[in-house]
């Protein structure tokens, strides 16, 4: 496995690796979720390229860019074990030699949900994803379902800009107790980690209700009840939307996403579950509002 840090080295290394190419983009601090992406990529392509870059453009001015965990040596060892062929780990000056003036706008997909709390986040994500797609020129790119809105925005960019790359979403990897794997879990103190479990518990409650034939309002209410019982979670939103992130129309049946975002101490966490809405609501069964602070 080769590790390169400049665009020129990347181009040389790619030229020496023929075959169908997959890319997995990461910000490092790799965990089993990332390694699952790499292993899945291995089954889909001859050449697996992994990028490691903490992208300043997707962090707001008060967010955790400076303290975001970085462990290049550890990441490289994990990637070698997971079967990556090439790692591109550039510095900020390599990716943005001059401050970005022309950037990608996620439009409406970036304004809802995360966009209400992280206004420029999705534009920053799409800008770096477009650059990395261009630099690595993959046939297929894999992204985790954990960042469901990011995945939806990337799919939309690829469609709207005719990028001609296959996008594969890979299911969330969870700890045995349900906590979705995230590099930001490293910030959690043991007691905060226990509090954070309310997020996955809430989603599971909603999913159970959907499986039992509950309609959208009842599903949302079941999840909201779990969160309301855990004051340690400061909720940003709990939302039930269709796969395009639009609100569910009255009487909706089919695949839906139940998403949650909240803060535990100073750590902001997100999680989601894909559910199938087969039931309809009975009168008075909660509401499907997307922002409920408690
Ligand atoms: O999901 C992430 O780690 C990042 O948002 C990504 C896609 C690597 C872009 O910086």
mmCIF file of C-alpha atoms and ligand atoms in Angstrom:
data_model
loop_
_atom_site.group_PDB
_atom_site.id
_atom_site.type_symbol
_atom_site.label_atom_id
_atom_site.label_comp_id
_atom_site.label_asym_id
_atom_site.label_seq_id
_atom_site.Cartn_x
_atom_site.Cartn_y
_atom_site.Cartn_z
ATOM 1 C CA UNK A 1 0.000 0.000 0.000
ATOM 2 C CA UNK A 2 1.386 3.408 -1.007
ATOM 3 C CA UNK A 3 0.780 6.620 0.920
ATOM 4 C CA UNK A 4 1.047 9.890 -1.005
ATOM 5 C CA UNK A 5 0.396 13.483 -0.044
ATOM 6 C CA UNK A 6 0.599 15.534 -3.237
ATOM 7 C CA UNK A 7 -1.673 15.660 -6.288
ATOM 8 C CA UNK A 8 1.300 14.874 -8.551
ATOM 9 C CA UNK A 9 2.226 11.755 -6.532
ATOM 10 C CA UNK A 10 -1.418 10.719 -6.562
ATOM 11 C CA UNK A 11 -1.597 10.998 -10.365
ATOM 12 C CA UNK A 12 1.609 8.909 -10.736
ATOM 13 C CA UNK A 13 0.412 6.262 -8.294
ATOM 14 C CA UNK A 14 -2.999 5.993 -9.992
ATOM 15 C CA UNK A 15 -1.369 5.602 -13.409
ATOM 16 C CA UNK A 16 0.488 2.555 -12.061
ATOM 17 C CA UNK A 17 -2.693 0.916 -10.724
ATOM 18 C CA UNK A 18 -4.875 -0.232 -13.640
ATOM 19 C CA UNK A 19 -8.403 -1.626 -13.267
ATOM 20 C CA UNK A 20 -11.782 -0.656 -11.883
ATOM 21 C CA UNK A 21 -11.209 1.930 -9.152
ATOM 22 C CA UNK A 22 -13.084 2.597 -5.917
ATOM 23 C CA UNK A 23 -12.573 5.556 -3.599
ATOM 24 C CA UNK A 24 -13.426 5.856 0.081
ATOM 25 C CA UNK A 25 -13.177 9.435 1.371
ATOM 26 C CA UNK A 26 -12.496 9.974 5.059
ATOM 27 C CA UNK A 27 -11.342 12.591 7.519
ATOM 28 C CA UNK A 28 -9.149 10.021 9.292
ATOM 29 C CA UNK A 29 -9.436 8.839 12.924
ATOM 30 C CA UNK A 30 -10.580 5.640 11.299
ATOM 31 C CA UNK A 31 -12.902 3.183 13.000
ATOM 32 C CA UNK A 32 -14.669 -0.013 12.010
ATOM 33 C CA UNK A 33 -17.267 1.980 10.031
ATOM 34 C CA UNK A 34 -14.550 3.325 7.714
ATOM 35 C CA UNK A 35 -12.882 -0.091 7.476
ATOM 36 C CA UNK A 36 -16.228 -1.609 6.454
ATOM 37 C CA UNK A 37 -16.347 0.937 3.621
ATOM 38 C CA UNK A 38 -12.847 -0.129 2.554
ATOM 39 C CA UNK A 39 -13.663 -3.844 2.741
ATOM 40 C CA UNK A 40 -16.848 -3.284 0.743
ATOM 41 C CA UNK A 41 -14.854 -1.271 -1.805
ATOM 42 C CA UNK A 42 -12.476 -4.230 -2.088
ATOM 43 C CA UNK A 43 -15.402 -6.387 -3.286
ATOM 44 C CA UNK A 44 -16.457 -3.814 -5.899
ATOM 45 C CA UNK A 45 -13.184 -2.823 -7.549
ATOM 46 C CA UNK A 46 -9.639 -3.861 -8.460
ATOM 47 C CA UNK A 47 -8.044 -0.781 -6.927
ATOM 48 C CA UNK A 48 -9.103 0.808 -3.625
ATOM 49 C CA UNK A 49 -8.040 4.388 -2.952
ATOM 50 C CA UNK A 50 -8.660 5.995 0.442
ATOM 51 C CA UNK A 51 -8.412 9.719 1.041
ATOM 52 C CA UNK A 52 -7.679 11.175 4.475
ATOM 53 C CA UNK A 53 -8.268 14.895 4.728
ATOM 54 C CA UNK A 54 -9.830 16.977 7.494
ATOM 55 C CA UNK A 55 -11.604 19.485 5.294
ATOM 56 C CA UNK A 56 -11.680 22.968 6.874
ATOM 57 C CA UNK A 57 -14.384 24.086 4.447
ATOM 58 C CA UNK A 58 -17.036 21.903 6.086
ATOM 59 C CA UNK A 59 -16.453 23.176 9.642
ATOM 60 C CA UNK A 60 -18.216 26.260 10.966
ATOM 61 C CA UNK A 61 -16.215 28.939 12.828
ATOM 62 C CA UNK A 62 -17.233 27.605 16.264
ATOM 63 C CA UNK A 63 -16.934 23.906 15.400
ATOM 64 C CA UNK A 64 -14.315 21.287 16.271
ATOM 65 C CA UNK A 65 -11.820 21.652 13.376
ATOM 66 C CA UNK A 66 -8.826 22.225 15.678
ATOM 67 C CA UNK A 67 -9.608 19.356 18.033
ATOM 68 C CA UNK A 68 -10.863 16.898 15.386
ATOM 69 C CA UNK A 69 -8.938 13.640 16.100
ATOM 70 C CA UNK A 70 -5.931 13.016 13.826
ATOM 71 C CA UNK A 71 -3.860 9.802 13.762
ATOM 72 C CA UNK A 72 -2.278 9.318 10.337
ATOM 73 C CA UNK A 73 0.117 6.588 11.463
ATOM 74 C CA UNK A 74 -2.647 4.557 13.110
ATOM 75 C CA UNK A 75 -4.961 5.119 10.125
ATOM 76 C CA UNK A 76 -2.351 3.907 7.640
ATOM 77 C CA UNK A 77 -1.789 0.707 9.638
ATOM 78 C CA UNK A 78 -5.560 0.035 9.732
ATOM 79 C CA UNK A 79 -5.933 0.681 6.008
ATOM 80 C CA UNK A 80 -3.107 -1.698 5.132
ATOM 81 C CA UNK A 81 -4.934 -4.384 7.141
ATOM 82 C CA UNK A 82 -8.261 -3.644 5.432
ATOM 83 C CA UNK A 83 -6.830 -4.020 1.927
ATOM 84 C CA UNK A 84 -6.467 -0.456 0.606
ATOM 85 C CA UNK A 85 -4.022 -0.029 -2.279
ATOM 86 C CA UNK A 86 -3.345 3.682 -2.099
ATOM 87 C CA UNK A 87 -3.831 6.399 0.519
ATOM 88 C CA UNK A 88 -4.000 10.066 -0.416
ATOM 89 C CA UNK A 89 -3.392 12.159 2.710
ATOM 90 C CA UNK A 90 -2.787 15.740 1.588
ATOM 91 C CA UNK A 91 -2.344 18.821 3.753
ATOM 92 C CA UNK A 92 -4.651 21.825 3.570
ATOM 93 C CA UNK A 93 -2.248 23.797 1.314
ATOM 94 C CA UNK A 94 -2.203 20.930 -1.198
ATOM 95 C CA UNK A 95 -5.993 20.778 -1.463
ATOM 96 C CA UNK A 96 -6.601 24.533 -1.217
ATOM 97 C CA UNK A 97 -3.402 26.246 -2.442
ATOM 98 C CA UNK A 98 -5.434 29.440 -2.549
ATOM 99 C CA UNK A 99 -8.633 30.095 -0.599
ATOM 100 C CA UNK A 100 -11.568 28.510 -2.461
ATOM 101 C CA UNK A 101 -13.563 31.172 -4.315
ATOM 102 C CA UNK A 102 -15.646 28.896 -6.540
ATOM 103 C CA UNK A 103 -17.447 26.282 -4.443
ATOM 104 C CA UNK A 104 -20.342 23.858 -4.825
ATOM 105 C CA UNK A 105 -23.763 24.806 -3.500
ATOM 106 C CA UNK A 106 -25.831 21.947 -2.095
ATOM 107 C CA UNK A 107 -28.923 24.118 -2.547
ATOM 108 C CA UNK A 108 -32.048 22.925 -0.770
ATOM 109 C CA UNK A 109 -30.403 19.585 0.208
ATOM 110 C CA UNK A 110 -27.912 21.532 2.301
ATOM 111 C CA UNK A 111 -30.414 23.889 3.913
ATOM 112 C CA UNK A 112 -32.672 21.456 5.748
ATOM 113 C CA UNK A 113 -31.866 19.387 8.869
ATOM 114 C CA UNK A 114 -28.070 19.707 9.349
ATOM 115 C CA UNK A 115 -28.194 22.921 7.325
ATOM 116 C CA UNK A 116 -30.245 24.662 10.004
ATOM 117 C CA UNK A 117 -27.448 24.077 12.514
ATOM 118 C CA UNK A 118 -24.396 23.944 10.222
ATOM 119 C CA UNK A 119 -25.238 26.472 7.462
ATOM 120 C CA UNK A 120 -22.180 26.106 5.170
ATOM 121 C CA UNK A 121 -21.404 22.501 6.067
ATOM 122 C CA UNK A 122 -22.900 20.685 3.081
ATOM 123 C CA UNK A 123 -21.429 23.146 0.565
ATOM 124 C CA UNK A 124 -18.010 22.472 2.110
ATOM 125 C CA UNK A 125 -18.555 18.711 1.941
ATOM 126 C CA UNK A 126 -19.666 18.775 -1.693
ATOM 127 C CA UNK A 127 -16.793 21.059 -2.703
ATOM 128 C CA UNK A 128 -14.144 18.713 -1.325
ATOM 129 C CA UNK A 129 -15.963 15.588 -2.532
ATOM 130 C CA UNK A 130 -16.079 17.026 -6.056
ATOM 131 C CA UNK A 131 -12.355 17.867 -5.899
ATOM 132 C CA UNK A 132 -11.464 14.411 -4.583
ATOM 133 C CA UNK A 133 -13.651 12.709 -7.198
ATOM 134 C CA UNK A 134 -11.845 14.705 -9.842
ATOM 135 C CA UNK A 135 -8.386 13.917 -8.427
ATOM 136 C CA UNK A 136 -8.991 10.184 -7.875
ATOM 137 C CA UNK A 137 -11.270 9.603 -10.912
ATOM 138 C CA UNK A 138 -13.022 6.529 -9.479
ATOM 139 C CA UNK A 139 -15.593 4.246 -11.090
ATOM 140 C CA UNK A 140 -17.349 3.909 -7.746
ATOM 141 C CA UNK A 141 -17.294 5.940 -4.513
ATOM 142 C CA UNK A 142 -18.541 4.601 -1.186
ATOM 143 C CA UNK A 143 -20.029 6.649 1.654
ATOM 144 C CA UNK A 144 -21.521 5.678 5.013
ATOM 145 C CA UNK A 145 -25.271 5.783 5.556
ATOM 146 C CA UNK A 146 -24.516 7.340 8.967
ATOM 147 C CA UNK A 147 -24.203 10.730 7.243
ATOM 148 C CA UNK A 148 -27.518 10.191 5.475
ATOM 149 C CA UNK A 149 -27.955 13.800 4.411
ATOM 150 C CA UNK A 150 -24.394 13.934 3.082
ATOM 151 C CA UNK A 151 -25.046 10.759 1.090
ATOM 152 C CA UNK A 152 -28.277 12.234 -0.329
ATOM 153 C CA UNK A 153 -26.483 15.488 -1.224
ATOM 154 C CA UNK A 154 -23.613 13.630 -2.930
ATOM 155 C CA UNK A 155 -26.069 11.513 -4.935
ATOM 156 C CA UNK A 156 -27.846 14.694 -5.969
ATOM 157 C CA UNK A 157 -24.579 16.413 -6.985
ATOM 158 C CA UNK A 158 -23.526 13.386 -9.032
ATOM 159 C CA UNK A 159 -26.901 13.364 -10.805
ATOM 160 C CA UNK A 160 -27.242 17.122 -11.279
ATOM 161 C CA UNK A 161 -23.649 17.635 -12.491
ATOM 162 C CA UNK A 162 -23.489 14.424 -14.586
ATOM 163 C CA UNK A 163 -20.391 13.212 -12.763
ATOM 164 C CA UNK A 164 -20.758 9.662 -14.069
ATOM 165 C CA UNK A 165 -19.526 7.921 -10.915
ATOM 166 C CA UNK A 166 -21.445 5.183 -9.118
ATOM 167 C CA UNK A 167 -22.281 6.089 -5.511
ATOM 168 C CA UNK A 168 -22.712 3.237 -3.027
ATOM 169 C CA UNK A 169 -24.155 3.793 0.452
ATOM 170 C CA UNK A 170 -22.924 1.417 3.149
ATOM 171 C CA UNK A 171 -25.023 0.654 6.269
ATOM 172 C CA UNK A 172 -24.138 2.142 9.659
ATOM 173 C CA UNK A 173 -21.813 0.131 11.879
ATOM 174 C CA UNK A 174 -22.844 0.156 15.556
ATOM 175 C CA UNK A 175 -21.269 -0.803 18.877
ATOM 176 C CA UNK A 176 -22.947 -3.845 20.469
ATOM 177 C CA UNK A 177 -25.002 -1.458 22.665
ATOM 178 C CA UNK A 178 -26.301 0.455 19.620
ATOM 179 C CA UNK A 179 -24.066 3.538 19.540
ATOM 180 C CA UNK A 180 -23.327 4.425 15.902
ATOM 181 C CA UNK A 181 -19.581 4.474 15.253
ATOM 182 C CA UNK A 182 -18.217 7.980 14.777
ATOM 183 C CA UNK A 183 -14.777 9.546 15.061
ATOM 184 C CA UNK A 184 -16.420 12.072 17.400
ATOM 185 C CA UNK A 185 -17.305 9.316 19.910
ATOM 186 C CA UNK A 186 -13.683 9.726 21.060
ATOM 187 C CA UNK A 187 -14.728 13.042 22.673
ATOM 188 C CA UNK A 188 -17.286 11.355 24.951
ATOM 189 C CA UNK A 189 -16.498 10.807 28.637
ATOM 190 C CA UNK A 190 -17.836 7.431 29.914
ATOM 191 C CA UNK A 191 -20.959 9.020 31.469
ATOM 192 C CA UNK A 192 -21.607 11.014 28.276
ATOM 193 C CA UNK A 193 -21.302 7.847 26.222
ATOM 194 C CA UNK A 194 -24.095 6.322 28.315
ATOM 195 C CA UNK A 195 -26.247 9.421 27.737
ATOM 196 C CA UNK A 196 -25.499 9.274 23.981
ATOM 197 C CA UNK A 197 -27.112 5.837 23.777
ATOM 198 C CA UNK A 198 -30.481 7.610 23.963
ATOM 199 C CA UNK A 199 -30.039 8.556 20.286
ATOM 200 C CA UNK A 200 -29.882 4.976 18.989
ATOM 201 C CA UNK A 201 -32.489 3.880 21.547
ATOM 202 C CA UNK A 202 -34.875 6.539 20.238
ATOM 203 C CA UNK A 203 -34.358 5.434 16.638
ATOM 204 C CA UNK A 204 -34.875 1.801 17.624
ATOM 205 C CA UNK A 205 -38.132 2.739 19.374
ATOM 206 C CA UNK A 206 -39.327 4.483 16.218
ATOM 207 C CA UNK A 207 -38.250 1.573 14.018
ATOM 208 C CA UNK A 208 -40.007 -0.926 16.308
ATOM 209 C CA UNK A 209 -43.190 1.089 16.119
ATOM 210 C CA UNK A 210 -42.992 1.266 12.327
ATOM 211 C CA UNK A 211 -42.443 -2.515 12.200
ATOM 212 C CA UNK A 212 -45.520 -2.942 14.389
ATOM 213 C CA UNK A 213 -47.606 -0.973 11.863
ATOM 214 C CA UNK A 214 -47.406 2.521 13.392
ATOM 215 C CA UNK A 215 -47.920 5.545 11.163
ATOM 216 C CA UNK A 216 -45.448 8.463 10.826
ATOM 217 C CA UNK A 217 -46.714 10.525 13.775
ATOM 218 C CA UNK A 218 -46.702 7.550 16.125
ATOM 219 C CA UNK A 219 -43.196 6.562 14.980
ATOM 220 C CA UNK A 220 -41.908 10.080 15.586
ATOM 221 C CA UNK A 221 -43.652 10.280 18.954
ATOM 222 C CA UNK A 222 -42.139 6.968 20.115
ATOM 223 C CA UNK A 223 -38.632 8.214 19.327
ATOM 224 C CA UNK A 224 -39.315 11.642 20.858
ATOM 225 C CA UNK A 225 -40.486 10.028 24.088
ATOM 226 C CA UNK A 226 -37.144 8.248 24.543
ATOM 227 C CA UNK A 227 -35.219 11.475 23.941
ATOM 228 C CA UNK A 228 -37.453 13.463 26.273
ATOM 229 C CA UNK A 229 -36.550 11.034 29.057
ATOM 230 C CA UNK A 230 -32.823 11.811 28.659
ATOM 231 C CA UNK A 231 -32.168 15.447 29.586
ATOM 232 C CA UNK A 232 -28.431 14.974 28.902
ATOM 233 C CA UNK A 233 -29.171 15.079 25.170
ATOM 234 C CA UNK A 234 -29.729 18.608 23.837
ATOM 235 C CA UNK A 235 -31.741 17.845 20.755
ATOM 236 C CA UNK A 236 -31.116 19.713 17.507
ATOM 237 C CA UNK A 237 -33.709 17.773 15.538
ATOM 238 C CA UNK A 238 -35.638 14.555 15.299
ATOM 239 C CA UNK A 239 -37.121 14.223 11.841
ATOM 240 C CA UNK A 240 -38.951 11.668 9.768
ATOM 241 C CA UNK A 241 -38.511 12.337 6.054
ATOM 242 C CA UNK A 242 -38.664 10.553 2.712
ATOM 243 C CA UNK A 243 -35.460 9.296 1.013
ATOM 244 C CA UNK A 244 -35.049 12.686 -0.718
ATOM 245 C CA UNK A 245 -35.209 14.337 2.746
ATOM 246 C CA UNK A 246 -38.609 15.893 2.031
ATOM 247 C CA UNK A 247 -41.342 15.869 4.695
ATOM 248 C CA UNK A 248 -43.707 12.911 4.451
ATOM 249 C CA UNK A 249 -46.978 13.811 2.769
ATOM 250 C CA UNK A 250 -50.203 12.846 4.534
ATOM 251 C CA UNK A 251 -50.857 9.117 4.183
ATOM 252 C CA UNK A 252 -47.256 8.359 3.096
ATOM 253 C CA UNK A 253 -46.290 4.730 2.830
ATOM 254 C CA UNK A 254 -42.864 3.385 1.908
ATOM 255 C CA UNK A 255 -39.237 3.884 2.807
ATOM 256 C CA UNK A 256 -38.451 6.729 5.189
ATOM 257 C CA UNK A 257 -35.523 8.045 7.203
ATOM 258 C CA UNK A 258 -35.770 8.758 10.914
ATOM 259 C CA UNK A 259 -32.894 11.118 11.732
ATOM 260 C CA UNK A 260 -31.660 12.558 14.974
ATOM 261 C CA UNK A 261 -28.986 15.108 15.855
ATOM 262 C CA UNK A 262 -28.118 16.366 19.293
ATOM 263 C CA UNK A 263 -25.384 17.424 21.627
ATOM 264 C CA UNK A 264 -24.067 15.499 24.605
ATOM 265 C CA UNK A 265 -21.812 17.863 26.531
ATOM 266 C CA UNK A 266 -19.730 19.571 23.857
ATOM 267 C CA UNK A 267 -20.019 16.700 21.385
ATOM 268 C CA UNK A 268 -22.514 16.857 18.552
ATOM 269 C CA UNK A 269 -23.739 13.473 17.342
ATOM 270 C CA UNK A 270 -25.992 12.359 14.501
ATOM 271 C CA UNK A 271 -27.662 9.029 13.797
ATOM 272 C CA UNK A 272 -30.451 7.658 11.620
ATOM 273 C CA UNK A 273 -32.360 4.559 10.675
ATOM 274 C CA UNK A 274 -34.087 3.573 7.450
ATOM 275 C CA UNK A 275 -37.611 2.390 8.167
ATOM 276 C CA UNK A 276 -40.561 1.228 6.171
ATOM 277 C CA UNK A 277 -43.789 3.086 6.882
ATOM 278 C CA UNK A 278 -46.661 0.719 6.263
ATOM 279 C CA UNK A 279 -49.199 1.964 8.798
ATOM 280 C CA UNK A 280 -51.374 5.042 9.076
ATOM 281 C CA UNK A 281 -51.785 7.259 12.110
ATOM 282 C CA UNK A 282 -54.765 7.152 14.374
ATOM 283 C CA UNK A 283 -56.099 10.547 15.510
ATOM 284 C CA UNK A 284 -54.008 12.349 18.136
ATOM 285 C CA UNK A 285 -50.806 10.287 17.760
ATOM 286 C CA UNK A 286 -48.087 12.949 18.145
ATOM 287 C CA UNK A 287 -46.645 15.233 15.483
ATOM 288 C CA UNK A 288 -43.833 15.023 12.914
ATOM 289 C CA UNK A 289 -42.102 18.302 13.669
ATOM 290 C CA UNK A 290 -38.425 18.276 12.896
ATOM 291 C CA UNK A 291 -37.058 20.581 15.608
ATOM 292 C CA UNK A 292 -37.963 19.839 19.170
ATOM 293 C CA UNK A 293 -35.594 21.282 21.743
ATOM 294 C CA UNK A 294 -35.793 19.965 25.241
HETATM 295 O O1 LIG B 1 -17.858 11.866 5.777
HETATM 296 C C1 LIG B 1 -16.739 12.426 5.879
HETATM 297 O O2 LIG B 1 -15.828 11.943 6.550
HETATM 298 C C2 LIG B 1 -16.493 13.745 5.157
HETATM 299 O O3 LIG B 1 -17.618 14.548 5.188
HETATM 300 C C3 LIG B 1 -15.976 13.548 3.723
HETATM 301 C C4 LIG B 1 -16.993 12.861 2.838
HETATM 302 C C5 LIG B 1 -14.684 12.754 3.740
HETATM 303 C C6 LIG B 1 -15.691 14.928 3.093
HETATM 304 O O4 LIG B 1 -14.740 15.623 3.824
#
